[in-house]
Coordinates of C-alpha atoms and ligand atoms in Angstrom, one line a residue:
M279 CA 0.0 0.0 0.0
L280 CA 2.7 2.5 1.0
H281 CA 4.7 1.7 -2.0
E282 CA 1.7 2.3 -4.3
I283 CA 1.1 5.7 -2.7
I284 CA 4.7 6.7 -3.1
K285 CA 4.5 5.9 -6.8
V286 CA 1.7 8.4 -7.2
F287 CA 4.2 11.1 -6.2
L288 CA 7.4 9.7 -7.5
P289 CA 6.6 7.3 -10.3
Y290 CA 10.1 6.7 -11.6
Q291 CA 12.1 6.3 -8.4
Y292 CA 13.0 3.1 -6.7
V293 CA 12.1 3.1 -3.0
T294 CA 14.8 1.5 -0.8
D295 CA 13.2 2.2 2.6
V296 CA 9.9 3.5 4.0
R297 CA 9.4 3.6 7.8
P298 CA 7.3 5.4 10.5
F299 CA 9.0 8.6 11.5
G300 CA 8.9 11.2 14.3
S301 CA 6.7 11.6 17.4
G302 CA 3.8 13.7 16.2
H303 CA 0.4 13.1 17.9
I304 CA -1.9 13.6 14.9
N305 CA -0.8 12.5 11.4
S306 CA 0.9 9.2 10.3
T307 CA 4.3 10.1 9.2
Y308 CA 6.8 8.0 7.1
K309 CA 10.3 8.7 5.9
V310 CA 10.9 7.6 2.3
E311 CA 14.4 6.8 1.0
L312 CA 15.2 6.3 -2.7
K313 CA 17.9 4.5 -4.6
G314 CA 20.6 6.6 -6.0
E315 CA 19.2 9.8 -4.4
D316 CA 20.6 11.7 -1.5
S317 CA 17.4 13.5 -0.8
C318 CA 14.6 11.8 1.1
Y319 CA 10.9 12.5 1.4
I320 CA 8.3 12.7 4.1
L321 CA 5.0 10.9 3.3
Q322 CA 2.0 11.7 5.6
K323 CA -1.5 10.4 5.9
I324 CA -3.5 13.3 7.1
N325 CA -5.7 12.6 10.1
T326 CA -9.0 13.6 8.6
D327 CA -10.9 13.1 11.9
V328 CA -8.9 16.1 13.1
F329 CA -8.5 18.0 9.8
K330 CA -11.9 18.0 8.1
D331 CA -10.7 20.1 5.1
P332 CA -7.3 18.9 4.1
K333 CA -7.6 20.7 0.8
N334 CA -7.6 24.0 2.6
I335 CA -4.4 22.9 4.5
A336 CA -2.6 22.1 1.3
E337 CA -3.7 25.4 -0.4
A338 CA -2.4 27.3 2.6
H339 CA 0.9 25.4 2.6
F340 CA 1.3 26.2 -1.1
K341 CA 0.5 29.8 -0.6
L342 CA 3.2 30.0 2.1
Q343 CA 5.9 28.3 0.0
N344 CA 5.1 30.4 -3.0
A345 CA 4.4 33.8 -1.5
V346 CA 6.5 33.9 1.7
F347 CA 9.2 31.3 1.9
N348 CA 10.3 31.2 -1.7
T349 CA 13.7 32.6 -1.3
T350 CA 16.9 30.9 -0.1
Q351 CA 17.4 31.6 3.5
S352 CA 19.2 29.7 6.2
L353 CA 15.8 28.9 7.7
T354 CA 13.1 27.3 5.6
I355 CA 9.8 25.4 5.6
A356 CA 9.3 21.9 4.3
K357 CA 8.1 22.1 0.7
L358 CA 5.0 20.3 -0.6
I359 CA 5.7 17.9 -3.4
P360 CA 2.8 17.4 -5.8
T361 CA 1.7 14.1 -7.3
A362 CA 3.0 13.2 -10.8
T363 CA -0.3 14.6 -12.1
R364 CA 0.3 17.9 -10.2
L365 CA -2.2 17.4 -7.4
K366 CA -1.3 18.7 -4.0
L367 CA -2.9 15.7 -2.3
H368 CA -3.6 12.1 -3.1
T369 CA -6.8 10.2 -2.1
D370 CA -6.3 6.4 -1.9
T371 CA -8.9 3.8 -2.7
E372 CA -10.2 3.8 0.9
G373 CA -10.5 7.6 1.0
G374 CA -7.3 8.2 2.9
I375 CA -5.6 11.5 2.1
W376 CA -1.9 11.7 1.6
R377 CA 0.7 14.4 1.0
M378 CA 4.4 14.4 0.4
T379 CA 7.0 17.0 1.5
S380 CA 10.7 17.4 1.0
F381 CA 12.7 15.8 3.8
I382 CA 14.9 18.5 5.4
S383 CA 18.3 17.0 4.8
N384 CA 20.6 16.2 7.8
S385 CA 17.9 17.4 10.1
Y386 CA 16.7 16.2 13.5
S387 CA 13.9 17.2 15.9
I388 CA 14.1 17.2 19.7
D389 CA 11.3 16.7 22.3
V390 CA 13.1 18.3 25.2
V391 CA 15.5 21.3 25.3
T392 CA 18.7 20.4 27.1
E393 CA 20.9 23.3 26.1
D394 CA 20.2 27.0 26.0
W395 CA 21.3 27.4 22.4
Q396 CA 18.4 25.1 21.4
A397 CA 16.0 27.4 23.1
F398 CA 17.5 30.5 21.5
E399 CA 17.4 28.9 18.0
A400 CA 13.8 27.8 18.6
G401 CA 12.8 31.4 19.5
N402 CA 14.7 32.8 16.6
A403 CA 13.0 30.3 14.2
F404 CA 9.5 30.7 15.3
G405 CA 10.0 34.5 15.5
W406 CA 11.4 34.4 11.9
F407 CA 8.3 32.5 10.9
A408 CA 6.0 35.1 12.5
K409 CA 7.8 38.0 11.0
N410 CA 7.6 36.6 7.5
C411 CA 3.9 35.8 7.9
N412 CA 3.4 39.5 8.8
K413 CA 3.0 40.2 5.1
L414 CA -0.1 38.0 4.9
N415 CA -3.7 38.9 5.4
P416 CA -5.3 36.7 8.1
K417 CA -8.6 37.2 6.4
E418 CA -7.3 35.2 3.5
F419 CA -6.7 32.1 5.7
K420 CA -9.2 29.8 7.3
E421 CA -8.7 28.1 10.7
S422 CA -8.1 24.5 9.9
I423 CA -9.7 23.6 13.2
K424 CA -12.4 25.9 14.3
D425 CA -11.8 27.8 17.6
F426 CA -8.5 25.9 17.9
H427 CA -7.0 28.1 20.6
R428 CA -10.2 29.7 21.9
L429 CA -10.1 29.1 25.6
S430 CA -13.9 29.3 26.2
F431 CA -14.4 26.6 23.5
R432 CA -11.8 24.3 25.1
L433 CA -13.4 24.9 28.5
S434 CA -16.8 24.0 27.1
E435 CA -15.3 20.8 25.7
L436 CA -13.9 20.0 29.1
K437 CA -17.2 20.6 30.8
Q438 CA -18.9 18.4 28.3
A439 CA -16.4 15.6 28.8
I440 CA -16.9 15.9 32.6
A441 CA -20.7 15.8 32.2
N442 CA -20.5 12.8 29.9
D443 CA -17.8 10.9 31.8
K444 CA -18.0 8.4 28.9
V445 CA -15.5 5.9 30.2
G446 CA -15.9 6.4 34.0
R447 CA -12.6 8.2 34.7
I448 CA -13.8 11.3 36.5
S449 CA -14.1 10.1 40.1
A450 CA -10.3 9.4 40.4
I451 CA -9.2 12.8 39.1
K452 CA -11.4 15.3 40.8
D453 CA -8.4 17.2 42.2
V454 CA -6.9 17.6 38.7
V455 CA -10.2 18.9 37.4
K456 CA -10.4 21.4 40.3
F457 CA -6.9 22.6 39.6
Y458 CA -7.9 23.6 36.1
E459 CA -11.3 24.9 37.2
D460 CA -9.7 27.2 39.8
R461 CA -7.8 29.0 37.0
E462 CA -10.6 29.6 34.5
E463 CA -11.5 33.1 35.4
E464 CA -8.1 34.7 35.5
L465 CA -7.0 33.3 32.1
N466 CA -9.8 34.7 30.0
E467 CA -8.3 38.2 29.6
I468 CA -6.5 37.5 26.4
E469 CA -9.6 36.0 24.7
K470 CA -11.5 39.2 25.6
L471 CA -8.9 41.4 24.1
V472 CA -8.9 39.3 20.9
D473 CA -12.7 39.7 20.6
E474 CA -12.4 43.4 21.2
E475 CA -9.7 43.5 18.4
K476 CA -7.2 45.1 20.8
I477 CA -4.7 42.4 20.0
P478 CA -4.1 42.1 16.3
L479 CA -5.1 39.0 14.4
R480 CA -2.2 37.7 12.3
V481 CA -1.2 34.7 10.3
V482 CA 0.6 32.5 12.8
H483 CA 1.7 28.8 13.1
N484 CA -0.6 27.7 15.9
D485 CA 1.4 24.5 16.8
T486 CA 4.8 25.6 17.8
K487 CA 5.9 22.7 20.0
I488 CA 9.6 22.1 19.9
N489 CA 9.4 19.0 17.7
N490 CA 7.7 21.0 15.0
L491 CA 11.1 22.6 14.4
L492 CA 14.0 20.9 12.7
F493 CA 17.6 21.5 13.6
R494 CA 20.8 20.9 11.5
Y495 CA 24.0 20.7 13.5
K496 CA 23.6 23.5 16.1
K497 CA 21.1 25.7 14.1
A498 CA 17.4 25.7 13.5
A499 CA 16.9 24.7 9.9
A500 CA 13.1 24.5 9.3
V501 CA 9.7 25.2 10.7
I502 CA 7.4 22.2 9.9
D503 CA 3.9 20.9 10.6
L504 CA 2.1 23.7 8.9
D505 CA -1.4 22.1 9.2
T506 CA -2.7 24.7 11.6
V507 CA -1.2 27.8 10.0
G508 CA -3.8 30.5 9.8
P509 CA -5.5 33.3 11.8
G510 CA -4.3 33.7 15.4
I511 CA -2.2 35.9 17.6
L512 CA 1.5 35.9 18.5
Y513 CA 0.8 34.8 22.0
Y514 CA -0.4 31.4 20.8
D515 CA 2.9 30.7 19.1
Y516 CA 5.1 32.2 21.8
G517 CA 3.2 30.5 24.6
D518 CA 2.8 27.1 23.0
A519 CA 6.5 27.0 22.2
L520 CA 7.5 27.8 25.7
R521 CA 5.2 25.0 27.0
T522 CA 7.7 22.5 25.6
V523 CA 10.9 24.7 25.3
A524 CA 10.9 25.7 28.9
N525 CA 9.8 22.3 30.3
T526 CA 12.8 20.4 31.8
A527 CA 11.0 17.1 31.1
E528 CA 9.1 15.3 28.4
E529 CA 5.5 16.3 27.7
D530 CA 4.3 13.0 29.2
E531 CA 6.9 12.5 32.0
I532 CA 5.6 10.2 34.7
D533 CA 8.0 11.4 37.4
L534 CA 6.6 14.9 38.1
S535 CA 9.6 15.8 40.3
K536 CA 11.5 16.2 37.0
V537 CA 9.0 18.8 35.6
H538 CA 10.1 22.4 36.2
F539 CA 9.9 25.6 34.3
N540 CA 13.4 26.1 32.8
F541 CA 14.0 29.8 33.3
D542 CA 17.3 29.8 31.3
A543 CA 15.5 28.2 28.4
F544 CA 12.7 30.7 28.7
T545 CA 15.2 33.6 28.6
A546 CA 17.1 32.2 25.6
F547 CA 13.9 31.5 23.7
T548 CA 12.5 35.0 24.5
N549 CA 15.7 36.7 23.3
G550 CA 15.6 34.7 20.0
Y551 CA 11.9 35.3 19.5
M552 CA 11.7 39.0 20.4
G553 CA 14.8 39.7 18.4
Q554 CA 12.7 38.8 15.3
V555 CA 9.3 40.2 16.2
K556 CA 10.1 43.3 18.1
T557 CA 9.7 45.4 15.0
I558 CA 6.1 44.2 14.4
I559 CA 4.6 44.0 17.8
T560 CA 2.2 46.6 19.1
D561 CA 2.2 48.3 22.5
V562 CA -0.8 46.4 23.7
E563 CA 0.7 43.1 22.6
E564 CA 3.9 43.8 24.4
K565 CA 2.2 44.0 27.8
L566 CA 0.7 40.5 28.0
F567 CA 3.2 38.3 26.4
Y568 CA 4.1 37.0 29.9
Q569 CA 0.6 35.5 30.3
A570 CA 1.0 33.5 27.1
P571 CA 3.1 30.5 28.4
I572 CA 0.6 29.9 31.2
L573 CA -2.4 30.3 29.0
M574 CA -1.2 27.9 26.3
T575 CA 0.1 25.3 28.9
Y576 CA -3.3 25.5 30.5
L577 CA -5.1 25.2 27.2
M578 CA -3.1 22.0 26.3
G579 CA -3.6 20.7 29.8
I580 CA -7.4 20.9 29.5
R581 CA -7.3 19.4 26.0
F582 CA -5.3 16.4 27.2
L583 CA -7.7 16.1 30.1
S584 CA -10.8 16.3 27.9
D585 CA -9.4 13.6 25.6
Y586 CA -8.6 11.4 28.7
L587 CA -12.2 11.7 29.9
N588 CA -13.6 11.1 26.4
G589 CA -11.7 7.8 26.2
D590 CA -8.6 8.9 24.1
T591 CA -10.1 9.6 20.8
Y592 CA -8.1 12.6 19.6
Y593 CA -4.4 12.3 20.4
K594 CA -2.3 9.2 19.7
T595 CA -1.8 7.3 23.0
I596 CA 0.3 4.3 23.9
Y597 CA -1.1 3.4 27.3
A598 CA -4.3 3.9 29.2
N599 CA -3.3 6.9 31.3
H600 CA -1.2 8.6 28.7
N601 CA -3.4 11.7 28.2
L602 CA -3.7 12.0 32.0
A603 CA 0.1 11.9 32.3
R604 CA 0.4 14.7 29.7
S605 CA -2.2 16.8 31.5
L606 CA -0.4 16.3 34.9
V607 CA 2.8 17.5 33.3
Q608 CA 1.0 20.7 32.1
K609 CA -0.4 21.2 35.6
T610 CA 3.0 20.9 37.2
L611 CA 4.5 23.2 34.7
I612 CA 1.8 25.8 35.3
E613 CA 2.5 25.7 39.0
S614 CA 6.2 26.2 38.3
M615 CA 5.5 29.1 35.9
E616 CA 3.1 30.8 38.3
N617 CA 6.0 31.4 40.7
N618 CA 8.0 33.2 38.0
K619 CA 5.5 35.7 36.5
E620 CA 7.2 38.9 37.6
E621 CA 10.7 37.7 36.4
M622 CA 9.1 36.6 33.1
K623 CA 7.7 40.1 32.6
E624 CA 11.1 41.6 33.2
I625 CA 12.9 39.3 30.7
I626 CA 10.3 39.9 28.0
S627 CA 10.6 43.7 28.4
Q628 CA 14.4 43.6 28.3
A629 CA 14.3 41.4 25.2
I630 CA 11.9 43.7 23.4
N631 CA 13.7 46.9 24.3
K632 CA 17.2 45.7 23.9
I633 CA 19.2 48.0 21.7
P634 CA 21.1 46.1 19.1
V635 CA 24.8 46.2 19.3
H636 CA 26.5 46.9 16.0
Ligands
ADP1204 P1 2.1 15.6 13.4 O1 1.1 16.6 12.9 O2 1.6 14.3 13.5 O3 2.8 16.2 14.5 P2 4.5 16.4 11.8 O4 4.3 17.1 10.5 O5 4.9 17.3 13.0 O6 3.2 15.6 12.2 O7 5.6 15.3 11.6 C1 6.0 14.4 12.7 C2 7.5 14.4 12.8 O8 8.1 14.0 11.6 C3 8.1 15.8 13.1 O9 8.2 16.1 14.5 C4 9.6 15.6 12.6 O10 10.4 14.9 13.5 C5 9.3 14.7 11.3 N1 9.2 15.4 10.1 C6 8.0 15.9 9.6 N2 8.2 16.6 8.4 C7 9.5 16.5 8.2 C8 10.4 17.0 7.1 N3 9.9 17.7 6.1 N4 11.7 16.7 7.2 C9 12.2 16.0 8.2 N5 11.5 15.5 9.2 C10 10.2 15.8 9.2
GN1_1205 C1 -0.6 18.1 18.5 O1 0.5 17.5 15.7 P1 1.4 17.7 16.8 O2 1.8 16.5 17.6 O3 2.6 18.5 16.4 C2 -1.7 19.2 18.5 C3 -1.3 20.4 19.2 C4 -0.9 20.1 20.6 C5 0.2 19.0 20.6 C6 0.4 18.5 22.0 C7 -3.6 19.7 15.3 O4 0.5 18.6 17.8 O5 -2.3 21.4 19.2 O6 -0.3 21.2 21.3 O7 -0.3 17.9 19.9 N1 -2.1 19.5 17.1 C8 -3.4 19.4 16.7 O8 1.6 17.8 22.0 O9 -4.3 19.2 17.5
MG1206 MG1 4.0 17.8 14.7

């Protein structure tokens, strides 16, 4: 089956290896190697339970690679490779939707930041992505998942999951639910400002976890996983990235004593990110960046929890309590971040107002 699909994109090449690749939670990803070619490819089956309109995703990807990221720069995005008949996507006989992208050569992804340069590079790369997307009109993009980062929507999903308690998991995790419920009120400021249009809507990535970035040697090389690119605000990308960049442990670490907010990684990421975006951010935006890491960690924490209560239908899981483990890591990270708010504000302000040294 996989070989037949590869042929649709690369009819004349001889495949020497195709194997599952990476640790994404949504799509099915394979690395494809070919005889006599140095360059490899990434083949992905798009998760159409999650992405209802894959055509829109492919169109947005194409727009980005043609309109924004079409020049040779040290950083890049993975390019969409059309089928031999010039289609952006292939539909197999069972209705599965496939796409191919160029494999970023000599690249690797990481799940946990262990050195400050990785955090700086991540900030610089996601900031670079945001700055380049500043030329695009968010009205010309559609959200690939409706209300993706809308807190009130995610809270309503959690409430529904609690009420349904489909698989009988709620009684054992009342304290976790309470932790999240206790913070609902104070975190809705950003959504209000977005609705009042005080924070500008832009074209952003919307899924900036650290393994959606590829490194080559000791440099960031490419921003990948463009499925969610579309309307959003800078806080989503800045905050969601720090959720993984400034976590000392894996997203699903069982030993919660290993989970801490890594302030050095936070500082390095912020310096890299703000170095890129400081020329585009507004005064109102500048003020609340410090809330973004907590907001986005919270949002992912409740999404994992909802999926746990719903019986693990959204994210890939490999054991029964996997989503709960992920949610507990987010909870622990939030507690650790909450103790650092004032210092975070200060570092952000310094990074934005730093005068470049020539
Ligand atoms: P998901 O939506 O499931 O997270 P991704 O597009 O992020 O899927 O791909 C999963 C993983 O595959 C990435 O974290 C990365 O390690 C690897 N990967 C994806 N695209 C490429 C690419 N073009 N070049 C090299 N590696 C890639
Ligand atoms: C998913 O696709 P992936 O694994 O890069 C999810 C993100 C979550 C992340 C949590 C489309 O990202 O929103 O933050 O898992 N993507 C989608 O690890 O839901
Ligand atoms: Mg991914």
